[in-house]
mmCIF file of C-alpha atoms and ligand atoms in Angstrom:
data_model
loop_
_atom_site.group_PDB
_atom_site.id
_atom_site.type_symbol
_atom_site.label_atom_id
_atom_site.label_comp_id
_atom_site.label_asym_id
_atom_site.label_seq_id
_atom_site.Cartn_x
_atom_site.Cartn_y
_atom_site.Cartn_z
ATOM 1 C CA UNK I 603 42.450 -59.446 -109.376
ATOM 2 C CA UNK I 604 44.225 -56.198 -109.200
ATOM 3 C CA UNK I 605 43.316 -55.882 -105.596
ATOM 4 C CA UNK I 606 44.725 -59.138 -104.874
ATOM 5 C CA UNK I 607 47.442 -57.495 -106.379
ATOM 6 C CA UNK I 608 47.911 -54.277 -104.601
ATOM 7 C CA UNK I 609 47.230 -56.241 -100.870
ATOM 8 C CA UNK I 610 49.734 -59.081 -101.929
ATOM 9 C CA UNK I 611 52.451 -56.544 -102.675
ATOM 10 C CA UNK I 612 52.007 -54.198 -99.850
ATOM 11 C CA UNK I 613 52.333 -57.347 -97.875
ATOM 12 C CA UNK I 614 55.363 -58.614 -99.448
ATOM 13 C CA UNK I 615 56.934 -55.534 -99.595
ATOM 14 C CA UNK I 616 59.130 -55.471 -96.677
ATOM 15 C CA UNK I 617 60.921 -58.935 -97.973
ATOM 16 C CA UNK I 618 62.618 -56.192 -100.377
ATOM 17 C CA UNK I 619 65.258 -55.686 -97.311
ATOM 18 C CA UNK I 620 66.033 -58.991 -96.929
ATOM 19 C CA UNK I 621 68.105 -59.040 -100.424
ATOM 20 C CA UNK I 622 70.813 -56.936 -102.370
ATOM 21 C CA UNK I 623 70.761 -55.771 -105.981
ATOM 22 C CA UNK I 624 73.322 -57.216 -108.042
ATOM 23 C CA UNK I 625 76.662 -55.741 -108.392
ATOM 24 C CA UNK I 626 79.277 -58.288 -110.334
ATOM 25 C CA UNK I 627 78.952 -55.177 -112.763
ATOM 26 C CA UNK I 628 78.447 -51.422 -112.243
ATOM 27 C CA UNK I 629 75.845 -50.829 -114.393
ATOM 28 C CA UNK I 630 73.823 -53.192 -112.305
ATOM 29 C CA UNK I 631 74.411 -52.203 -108.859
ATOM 30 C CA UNK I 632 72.768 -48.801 -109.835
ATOM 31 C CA UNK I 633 69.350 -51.106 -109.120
ATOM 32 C CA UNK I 634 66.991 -49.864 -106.471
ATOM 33 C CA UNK I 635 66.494 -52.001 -104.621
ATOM 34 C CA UNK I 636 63.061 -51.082 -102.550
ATOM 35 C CA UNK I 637 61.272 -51.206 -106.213
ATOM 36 C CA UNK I 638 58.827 -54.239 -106.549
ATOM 37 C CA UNK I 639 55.935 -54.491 -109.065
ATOM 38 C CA UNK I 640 53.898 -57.265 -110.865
ATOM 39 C CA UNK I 641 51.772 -57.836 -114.151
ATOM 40 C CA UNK I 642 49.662 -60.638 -115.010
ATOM 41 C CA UNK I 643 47.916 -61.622 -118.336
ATOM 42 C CA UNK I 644 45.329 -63.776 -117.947
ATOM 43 C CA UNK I 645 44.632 -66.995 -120.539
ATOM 44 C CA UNK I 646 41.424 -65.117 -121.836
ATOM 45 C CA UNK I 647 43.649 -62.286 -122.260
ATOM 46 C CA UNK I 648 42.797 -59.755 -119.167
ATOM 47 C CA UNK I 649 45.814 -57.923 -117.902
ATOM 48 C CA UNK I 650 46.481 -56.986 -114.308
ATOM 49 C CA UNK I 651 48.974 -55.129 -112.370
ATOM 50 C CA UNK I 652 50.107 -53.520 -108.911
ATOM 51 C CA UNK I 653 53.392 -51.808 -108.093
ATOM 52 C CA UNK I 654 56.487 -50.880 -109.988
ATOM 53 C CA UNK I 655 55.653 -52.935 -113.273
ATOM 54 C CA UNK I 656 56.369 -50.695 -115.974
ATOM 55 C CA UNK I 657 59.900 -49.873 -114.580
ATOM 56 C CA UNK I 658 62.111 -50.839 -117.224
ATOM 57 C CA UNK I 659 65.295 -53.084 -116.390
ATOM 58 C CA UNK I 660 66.904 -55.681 -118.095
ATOM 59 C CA UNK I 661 65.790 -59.157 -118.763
ATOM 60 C CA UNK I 662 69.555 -60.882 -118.106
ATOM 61 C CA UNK I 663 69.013 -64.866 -117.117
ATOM 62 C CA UNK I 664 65.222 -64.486 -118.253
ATOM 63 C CA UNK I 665 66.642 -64.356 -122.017
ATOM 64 C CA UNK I 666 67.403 -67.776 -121.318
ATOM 65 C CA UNK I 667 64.128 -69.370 -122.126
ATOM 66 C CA UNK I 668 64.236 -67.350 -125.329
ATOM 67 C CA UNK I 669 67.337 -68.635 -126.622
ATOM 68 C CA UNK I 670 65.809 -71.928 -125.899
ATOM 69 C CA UNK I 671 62.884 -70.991 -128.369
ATOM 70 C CA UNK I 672 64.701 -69.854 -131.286
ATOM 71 C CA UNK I 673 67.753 -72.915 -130.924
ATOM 72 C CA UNK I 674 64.930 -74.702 -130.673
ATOM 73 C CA UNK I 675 62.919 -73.221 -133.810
ATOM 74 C CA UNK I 676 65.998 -73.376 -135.863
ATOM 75 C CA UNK I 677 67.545 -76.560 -135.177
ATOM 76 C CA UNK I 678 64.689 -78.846 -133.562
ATOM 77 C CA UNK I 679 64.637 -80.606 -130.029
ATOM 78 C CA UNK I 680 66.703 -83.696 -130.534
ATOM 79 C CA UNK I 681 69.485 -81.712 -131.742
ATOM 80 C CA UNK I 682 69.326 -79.017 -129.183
ATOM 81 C CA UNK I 683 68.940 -81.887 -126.246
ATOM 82 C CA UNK I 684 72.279 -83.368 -127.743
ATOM 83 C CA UNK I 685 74.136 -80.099 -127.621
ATOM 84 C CA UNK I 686 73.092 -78.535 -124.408
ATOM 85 C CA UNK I 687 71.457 -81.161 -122.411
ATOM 86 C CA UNK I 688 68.466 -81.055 -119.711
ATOM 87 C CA UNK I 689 69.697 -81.999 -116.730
ATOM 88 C CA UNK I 690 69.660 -79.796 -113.186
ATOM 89 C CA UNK I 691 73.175 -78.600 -112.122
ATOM 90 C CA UNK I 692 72.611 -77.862 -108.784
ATOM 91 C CA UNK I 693 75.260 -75.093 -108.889
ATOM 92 C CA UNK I 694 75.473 -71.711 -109.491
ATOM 93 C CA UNK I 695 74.273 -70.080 -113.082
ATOM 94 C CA UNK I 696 77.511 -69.148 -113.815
ATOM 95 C CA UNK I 697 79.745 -72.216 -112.449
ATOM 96 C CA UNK I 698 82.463 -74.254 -114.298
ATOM 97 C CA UNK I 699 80.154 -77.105 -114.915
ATOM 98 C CA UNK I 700 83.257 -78.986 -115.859
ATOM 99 C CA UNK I 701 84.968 -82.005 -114.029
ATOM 100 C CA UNK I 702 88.559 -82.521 -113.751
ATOM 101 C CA UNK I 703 88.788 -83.773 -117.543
ATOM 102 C CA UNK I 704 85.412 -83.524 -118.529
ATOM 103 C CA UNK I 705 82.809 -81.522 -120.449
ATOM 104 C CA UNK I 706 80.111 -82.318 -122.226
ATOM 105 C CA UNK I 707 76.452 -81.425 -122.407
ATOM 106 C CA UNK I 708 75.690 -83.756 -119.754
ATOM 107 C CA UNK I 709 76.887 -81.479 -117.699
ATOM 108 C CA UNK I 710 74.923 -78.356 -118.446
ATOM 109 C CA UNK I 711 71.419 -77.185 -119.347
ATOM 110 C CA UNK I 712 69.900 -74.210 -121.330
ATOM 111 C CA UNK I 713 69.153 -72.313 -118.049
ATOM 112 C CA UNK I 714 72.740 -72.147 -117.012
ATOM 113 C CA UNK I 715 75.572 -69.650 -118.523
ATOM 114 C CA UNK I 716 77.456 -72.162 -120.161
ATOM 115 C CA UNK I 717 74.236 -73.251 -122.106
ATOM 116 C CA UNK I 718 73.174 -70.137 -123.182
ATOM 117 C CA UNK I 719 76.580 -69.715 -124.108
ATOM 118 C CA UNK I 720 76.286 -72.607 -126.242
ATOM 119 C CA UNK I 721 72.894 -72.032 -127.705
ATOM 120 C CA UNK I 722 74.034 -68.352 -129.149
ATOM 121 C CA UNK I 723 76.165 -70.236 -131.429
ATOM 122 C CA UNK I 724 73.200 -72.344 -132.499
ATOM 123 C CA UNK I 725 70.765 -69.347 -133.599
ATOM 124 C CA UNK I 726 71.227 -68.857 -137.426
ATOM 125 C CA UNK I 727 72.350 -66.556 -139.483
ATOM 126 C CA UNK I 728 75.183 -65.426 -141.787
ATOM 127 C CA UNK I 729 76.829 -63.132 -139.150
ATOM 128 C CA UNK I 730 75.962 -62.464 -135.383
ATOM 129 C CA UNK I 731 74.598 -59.712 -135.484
ATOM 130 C CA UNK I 732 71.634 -61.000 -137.810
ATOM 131 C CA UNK I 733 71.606 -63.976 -135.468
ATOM 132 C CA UNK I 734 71.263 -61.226 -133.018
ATOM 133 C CA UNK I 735 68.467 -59.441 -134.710
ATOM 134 C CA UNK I 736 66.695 -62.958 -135.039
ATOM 135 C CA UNK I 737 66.714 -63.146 -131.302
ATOM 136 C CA UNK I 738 65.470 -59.593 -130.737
ATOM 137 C CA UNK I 739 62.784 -60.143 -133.476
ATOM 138 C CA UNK I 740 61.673 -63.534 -131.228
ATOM 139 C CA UNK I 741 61.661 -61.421 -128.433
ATOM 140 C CA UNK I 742 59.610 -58.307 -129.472
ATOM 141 C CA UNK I 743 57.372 -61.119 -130.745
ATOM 142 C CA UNK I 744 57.286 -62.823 -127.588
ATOM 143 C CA UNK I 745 56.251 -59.533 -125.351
ATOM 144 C CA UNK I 746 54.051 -57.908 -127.718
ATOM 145 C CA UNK I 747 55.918 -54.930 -127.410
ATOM 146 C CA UNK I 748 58.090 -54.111 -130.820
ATOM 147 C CA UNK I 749 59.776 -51.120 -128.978
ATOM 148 C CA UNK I 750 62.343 -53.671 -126.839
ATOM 149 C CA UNK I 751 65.776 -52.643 -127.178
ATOM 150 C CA UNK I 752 69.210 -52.881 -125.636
ATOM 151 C CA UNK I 753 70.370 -50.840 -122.608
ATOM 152 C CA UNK I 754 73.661 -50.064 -123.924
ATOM 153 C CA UNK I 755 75.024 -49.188 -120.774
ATOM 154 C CA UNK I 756 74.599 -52.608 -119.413
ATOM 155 C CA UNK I 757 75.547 -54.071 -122.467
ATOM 156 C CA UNK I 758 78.816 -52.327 -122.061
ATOM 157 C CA UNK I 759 79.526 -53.109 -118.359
ATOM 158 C CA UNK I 760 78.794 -56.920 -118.972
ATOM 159 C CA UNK I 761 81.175 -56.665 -121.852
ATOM 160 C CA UNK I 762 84.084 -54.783 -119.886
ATOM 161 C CA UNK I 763 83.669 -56.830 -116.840
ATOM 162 C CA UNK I 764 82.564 -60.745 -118.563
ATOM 163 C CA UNK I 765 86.024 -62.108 -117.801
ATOM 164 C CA UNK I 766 83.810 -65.227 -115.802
ATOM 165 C CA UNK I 767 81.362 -65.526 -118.921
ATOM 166 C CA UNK I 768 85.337 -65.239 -121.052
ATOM 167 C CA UNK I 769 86.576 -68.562 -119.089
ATOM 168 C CA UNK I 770 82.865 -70.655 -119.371
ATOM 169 C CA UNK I 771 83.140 -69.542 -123.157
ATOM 170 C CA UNK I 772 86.859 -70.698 -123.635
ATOM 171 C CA UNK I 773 86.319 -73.892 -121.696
ATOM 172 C CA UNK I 774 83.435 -74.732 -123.904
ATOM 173 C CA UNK I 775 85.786 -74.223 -126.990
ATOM 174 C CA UNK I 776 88.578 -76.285 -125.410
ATOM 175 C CA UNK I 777 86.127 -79.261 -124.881
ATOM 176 C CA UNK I 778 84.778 -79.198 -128.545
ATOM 177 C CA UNK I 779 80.923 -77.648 -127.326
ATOM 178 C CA UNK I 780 81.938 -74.410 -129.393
ATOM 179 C CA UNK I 781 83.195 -74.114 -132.745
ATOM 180 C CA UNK I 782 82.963 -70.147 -133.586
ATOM 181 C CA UNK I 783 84.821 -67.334 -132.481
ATOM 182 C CA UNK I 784 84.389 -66.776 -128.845
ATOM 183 C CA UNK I 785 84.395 -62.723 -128.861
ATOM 184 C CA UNK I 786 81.573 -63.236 -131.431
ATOM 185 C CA UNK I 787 79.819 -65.506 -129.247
ATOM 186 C CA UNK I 788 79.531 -63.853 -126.113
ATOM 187 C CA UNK I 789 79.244 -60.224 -127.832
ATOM 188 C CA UNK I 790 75.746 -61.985 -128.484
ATOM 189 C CA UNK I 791 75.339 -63.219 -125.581
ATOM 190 C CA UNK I 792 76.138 -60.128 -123.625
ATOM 191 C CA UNK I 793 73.510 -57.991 -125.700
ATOM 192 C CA UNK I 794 71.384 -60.718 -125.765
ATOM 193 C CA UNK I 795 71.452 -60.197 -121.476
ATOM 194 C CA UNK I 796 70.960 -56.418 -121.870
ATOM 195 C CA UNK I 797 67.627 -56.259 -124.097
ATOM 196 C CA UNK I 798 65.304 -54.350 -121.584
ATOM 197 C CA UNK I 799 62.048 -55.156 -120.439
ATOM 198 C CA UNK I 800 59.664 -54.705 -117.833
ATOM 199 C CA UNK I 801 57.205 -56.636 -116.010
ATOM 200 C CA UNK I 802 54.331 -56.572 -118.686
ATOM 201 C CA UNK I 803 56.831 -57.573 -121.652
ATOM 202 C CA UNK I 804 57.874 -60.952 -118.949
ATOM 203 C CA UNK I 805 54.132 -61.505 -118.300
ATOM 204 C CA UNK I 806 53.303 -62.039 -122.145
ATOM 205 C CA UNK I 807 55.891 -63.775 -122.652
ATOM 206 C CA UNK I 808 54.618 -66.389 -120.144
ATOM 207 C CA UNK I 809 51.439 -65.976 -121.162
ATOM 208 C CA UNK I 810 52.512 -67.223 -124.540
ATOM 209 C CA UNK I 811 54.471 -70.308 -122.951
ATOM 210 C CA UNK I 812 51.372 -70.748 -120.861
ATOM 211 C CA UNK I 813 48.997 -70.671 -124.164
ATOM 212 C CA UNK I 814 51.110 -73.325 -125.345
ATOM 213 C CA UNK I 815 53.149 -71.637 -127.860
ATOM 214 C CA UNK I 816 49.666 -68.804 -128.897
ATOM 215 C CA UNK I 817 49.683 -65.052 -128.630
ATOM 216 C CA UNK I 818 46.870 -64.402 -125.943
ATOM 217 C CA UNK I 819 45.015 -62.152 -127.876
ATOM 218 C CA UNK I 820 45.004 -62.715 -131.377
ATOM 219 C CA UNK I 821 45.817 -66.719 -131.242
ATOM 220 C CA UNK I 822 48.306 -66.399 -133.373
ATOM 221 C CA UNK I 823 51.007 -69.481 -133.162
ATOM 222 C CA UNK I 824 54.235 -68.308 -132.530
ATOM 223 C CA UNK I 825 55.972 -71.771 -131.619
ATOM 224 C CA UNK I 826 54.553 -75.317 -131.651
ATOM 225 C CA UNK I 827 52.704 -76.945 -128.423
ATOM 226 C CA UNK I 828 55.894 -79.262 -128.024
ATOM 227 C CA UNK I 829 58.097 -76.750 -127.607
ATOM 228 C CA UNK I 830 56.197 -74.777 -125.083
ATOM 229 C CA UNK I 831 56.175 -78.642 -122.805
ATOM 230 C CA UNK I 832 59.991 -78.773 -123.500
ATOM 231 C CA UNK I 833 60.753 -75.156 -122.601
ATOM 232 C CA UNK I 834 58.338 -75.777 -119.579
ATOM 233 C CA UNK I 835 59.879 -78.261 -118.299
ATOM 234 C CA UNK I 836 63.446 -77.192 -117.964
ATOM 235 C CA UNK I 837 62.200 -73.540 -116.190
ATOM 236 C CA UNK I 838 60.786 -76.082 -113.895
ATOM 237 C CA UNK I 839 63.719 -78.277 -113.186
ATOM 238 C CA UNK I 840 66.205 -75.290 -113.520
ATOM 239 C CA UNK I 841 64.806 -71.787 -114.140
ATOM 240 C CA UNK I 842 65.548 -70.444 -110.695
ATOM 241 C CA UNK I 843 69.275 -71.226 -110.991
ATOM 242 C CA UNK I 844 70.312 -73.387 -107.322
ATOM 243 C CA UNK I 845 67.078 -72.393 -105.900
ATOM 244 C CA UNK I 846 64.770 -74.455 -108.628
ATOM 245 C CA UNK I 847 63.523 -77.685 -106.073
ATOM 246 C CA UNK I 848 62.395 -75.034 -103.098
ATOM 247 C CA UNK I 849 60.725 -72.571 -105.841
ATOM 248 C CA UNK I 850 59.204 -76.041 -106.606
ATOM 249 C CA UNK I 851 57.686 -76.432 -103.325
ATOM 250 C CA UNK I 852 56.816 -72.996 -102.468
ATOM 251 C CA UNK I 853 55.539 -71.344 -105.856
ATOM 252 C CA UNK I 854 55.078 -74.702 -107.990
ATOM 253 C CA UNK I 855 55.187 -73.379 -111.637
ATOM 254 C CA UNK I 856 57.709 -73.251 -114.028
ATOM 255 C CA UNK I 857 59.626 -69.606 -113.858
ATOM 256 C CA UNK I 858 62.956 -68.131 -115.179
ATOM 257 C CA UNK I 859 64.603 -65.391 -112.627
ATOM 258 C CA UNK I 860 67.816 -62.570 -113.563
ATOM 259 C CA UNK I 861 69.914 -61.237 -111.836
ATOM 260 C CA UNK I 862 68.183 -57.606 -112.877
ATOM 261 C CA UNK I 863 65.549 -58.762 -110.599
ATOM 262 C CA UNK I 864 62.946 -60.363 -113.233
ATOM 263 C CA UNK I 865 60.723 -63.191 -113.292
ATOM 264 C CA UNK I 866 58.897 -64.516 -115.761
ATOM 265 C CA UNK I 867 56.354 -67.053 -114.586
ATOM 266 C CA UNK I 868 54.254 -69.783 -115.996
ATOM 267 C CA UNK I 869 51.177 -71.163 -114.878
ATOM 268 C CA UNK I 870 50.250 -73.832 -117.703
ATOM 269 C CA UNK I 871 46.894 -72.696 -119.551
ATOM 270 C CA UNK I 872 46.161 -70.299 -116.981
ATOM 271 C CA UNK I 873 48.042 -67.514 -117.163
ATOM 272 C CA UNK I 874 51.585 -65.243 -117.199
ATOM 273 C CA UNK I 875 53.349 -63.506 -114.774
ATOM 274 C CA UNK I 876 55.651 -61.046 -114.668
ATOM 275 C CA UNK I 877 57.969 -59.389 -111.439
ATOM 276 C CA UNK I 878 60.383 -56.727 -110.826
ATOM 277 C CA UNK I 879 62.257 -56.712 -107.573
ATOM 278 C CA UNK I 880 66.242 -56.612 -107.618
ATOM 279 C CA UNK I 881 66.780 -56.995 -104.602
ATOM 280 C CA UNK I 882 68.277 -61.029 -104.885
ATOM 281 C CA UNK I 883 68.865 -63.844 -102.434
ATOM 282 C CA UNK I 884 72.546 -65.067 -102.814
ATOM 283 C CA UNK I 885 70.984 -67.760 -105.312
ATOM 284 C CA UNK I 886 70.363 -64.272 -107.326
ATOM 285 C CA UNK I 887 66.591 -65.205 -107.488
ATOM 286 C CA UNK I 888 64.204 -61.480 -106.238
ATOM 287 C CA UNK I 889 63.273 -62.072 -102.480
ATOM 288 C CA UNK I 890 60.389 -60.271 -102.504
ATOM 289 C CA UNK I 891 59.547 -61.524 -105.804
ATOM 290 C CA UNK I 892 59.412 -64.801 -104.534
ATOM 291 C CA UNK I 893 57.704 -64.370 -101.653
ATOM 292 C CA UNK I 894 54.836 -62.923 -104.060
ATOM 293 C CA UNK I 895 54.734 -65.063 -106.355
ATOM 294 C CA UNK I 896 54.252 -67.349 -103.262
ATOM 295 C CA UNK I 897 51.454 -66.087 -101.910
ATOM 296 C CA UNK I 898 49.363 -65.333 -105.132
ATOM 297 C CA UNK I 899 50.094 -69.312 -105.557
ATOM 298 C CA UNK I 900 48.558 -69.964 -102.354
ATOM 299 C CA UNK I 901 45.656 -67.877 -103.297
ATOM 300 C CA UNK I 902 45.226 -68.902 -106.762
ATOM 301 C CA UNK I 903 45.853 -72.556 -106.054
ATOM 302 C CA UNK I 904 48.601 -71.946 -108.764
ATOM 303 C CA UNK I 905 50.853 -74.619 -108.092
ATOM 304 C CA UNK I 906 50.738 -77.416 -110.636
ATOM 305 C CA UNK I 907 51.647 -80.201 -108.210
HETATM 306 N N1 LIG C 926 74.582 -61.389 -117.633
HETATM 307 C C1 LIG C 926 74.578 -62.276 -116.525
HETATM 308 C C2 LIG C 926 75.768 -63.186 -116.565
HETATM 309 O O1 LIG C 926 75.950 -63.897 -117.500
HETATM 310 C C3 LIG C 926 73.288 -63.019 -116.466
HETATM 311 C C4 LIG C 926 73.171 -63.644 -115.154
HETATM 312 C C5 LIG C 926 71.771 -63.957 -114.746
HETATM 313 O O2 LIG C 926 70.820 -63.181 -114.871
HETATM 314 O O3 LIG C 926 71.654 -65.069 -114.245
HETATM 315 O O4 LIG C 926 76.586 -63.194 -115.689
#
């Protein structure tokens, strides 16, 4: 496996030029954007790994899916469904999923800003900071790794410059989706995008999504099997923002992308995946992520269509 590994990334390694790191906020555009790496934990619990996969960065959209888990843990599917619906946008992560008049959860999903916006507000907990600390707890949980913290540079930027993430937030207010303070919401939501990772941390946490809700090594439940399907099946319909029906077709799994240049992939009782490549498409998906993940699909026979 790891030689599959090092050849596929060598290979893929020039698609690093064909993208640009993100830069909506300083902190961010300090990305480099020729790194690329990838780490994969096996369903029996092996771990493999090639390139830059224990560079840290942080996790950004891929928090997404995590949010999902804990609104889900704490409130159950039907309710979350009701409040930030399923369906596929087909725009942008961060677009004003709002008609003239209209807003409701119809028009958004967990995988888009205004969702995640929403599904902050759902975590409990007597203040947000604990609901904070429930997330980071989840997350820790989630990556094996109990060290994960928040780069509070990034943290910072996102807050200074979040005046797009202000107007989703305030537009979900105005059309009744959010009842708490808005500052309070986002401050989450903001930290909540700045916990770092790297590519091992995204590959456990996929390999948990792919063990249906297990730890790979110990077994140990973290989540029930029904909310692994349901968190499954909205990275497949929209975990790779605008670009979710061509990842379909080319990589065939379900997978959450951020704009720090992670992915965190899922291959259903086989096995997760983790990248790092910031260099992004204008969807803000990794290029050269993509293209790998591609290719160790076609050589797997990963895709589960
Ligand atoms: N912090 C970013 C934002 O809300 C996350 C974007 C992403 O990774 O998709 O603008």
């Amino acid at each position: 496996m790891e030689e599959l590994l090092e050849r596929l990334l060598e290979e893929c390694r020039p698609f690093t030029g064909k993208g640009r790191v993100a830069d909506y906020i300083p902190e961010l555009a300090k990305g480099d954007p020729d790194a690329l790496g990838i780490y994969v934990i096996g369903s029996e619990g092996k771990h493999a790994w090639a390139g830059d996969c224990r560079r840290p960065f942080t996790i950004q959209s891929v928090v997404k899916p995590i949010l999902l888990l804990q609104a889900l843990l704490d409130n159950g599917a039907e309710f979350v469904t009701r409040r930030v619906g399923v369906e596929a946008t087909g725009k942008p992560f961060d677009a004003i999923n709002a008609g003239d008049q209209a807003l409701d959860s119809g028009n958004i999903n967990p995988m888009v800003n205004m969702g995640a916006i929403v599904m902050c507000s759902l975590i409990y907990g007597r203040s947000y900071d604990e609901r904070f600390q429930r997330l980071l707890e989840l997350t820790r949980r989630l990556a094996g790794d109990g060290e994960i913290g928040v780069d509070e540079a990034v943290y910072r930027s996102e807050k200074s410059h979040g005046s797009k993430n202000r107007a989703l937030a305030y537009l979900l207010k105005f059309h009744g989706l959010l009842e708490d303070d808005v500052e309070e919401v986002l401050d989450c939501y903001f930290r909540a995008c700045s916990i770092q990772a790297d590519c091992r941390a995204l590959a456990h946490i996929g390999a948990v999504l792919s063990n249906r809700g297990r730890l790979p090594a110990s077994n140990e439940r973290v989540f029930p099997a029904a909310m692994s399907r349901y968190v499954n099946a909205v990275l497949m319909t929209c975990g790779m923002y605008d670009g979710s029906g061509e990842f379909a077709l080319r990589v065939g799994v379900p997978a959450k992308s951020g704009v720090g240049g992670g992915i965190m992939a899922v291959v259903p009782t086989r096995m997760g995946i983790g990248i790092f490549g910031p260099a992004l498409d204008r969807k803000g998906n990794s290029v050269a992520g993509i293209r790998l993940l591609e290719r160790l699909s076609q050589e797997l026979y990963l895709s589960i269509f």
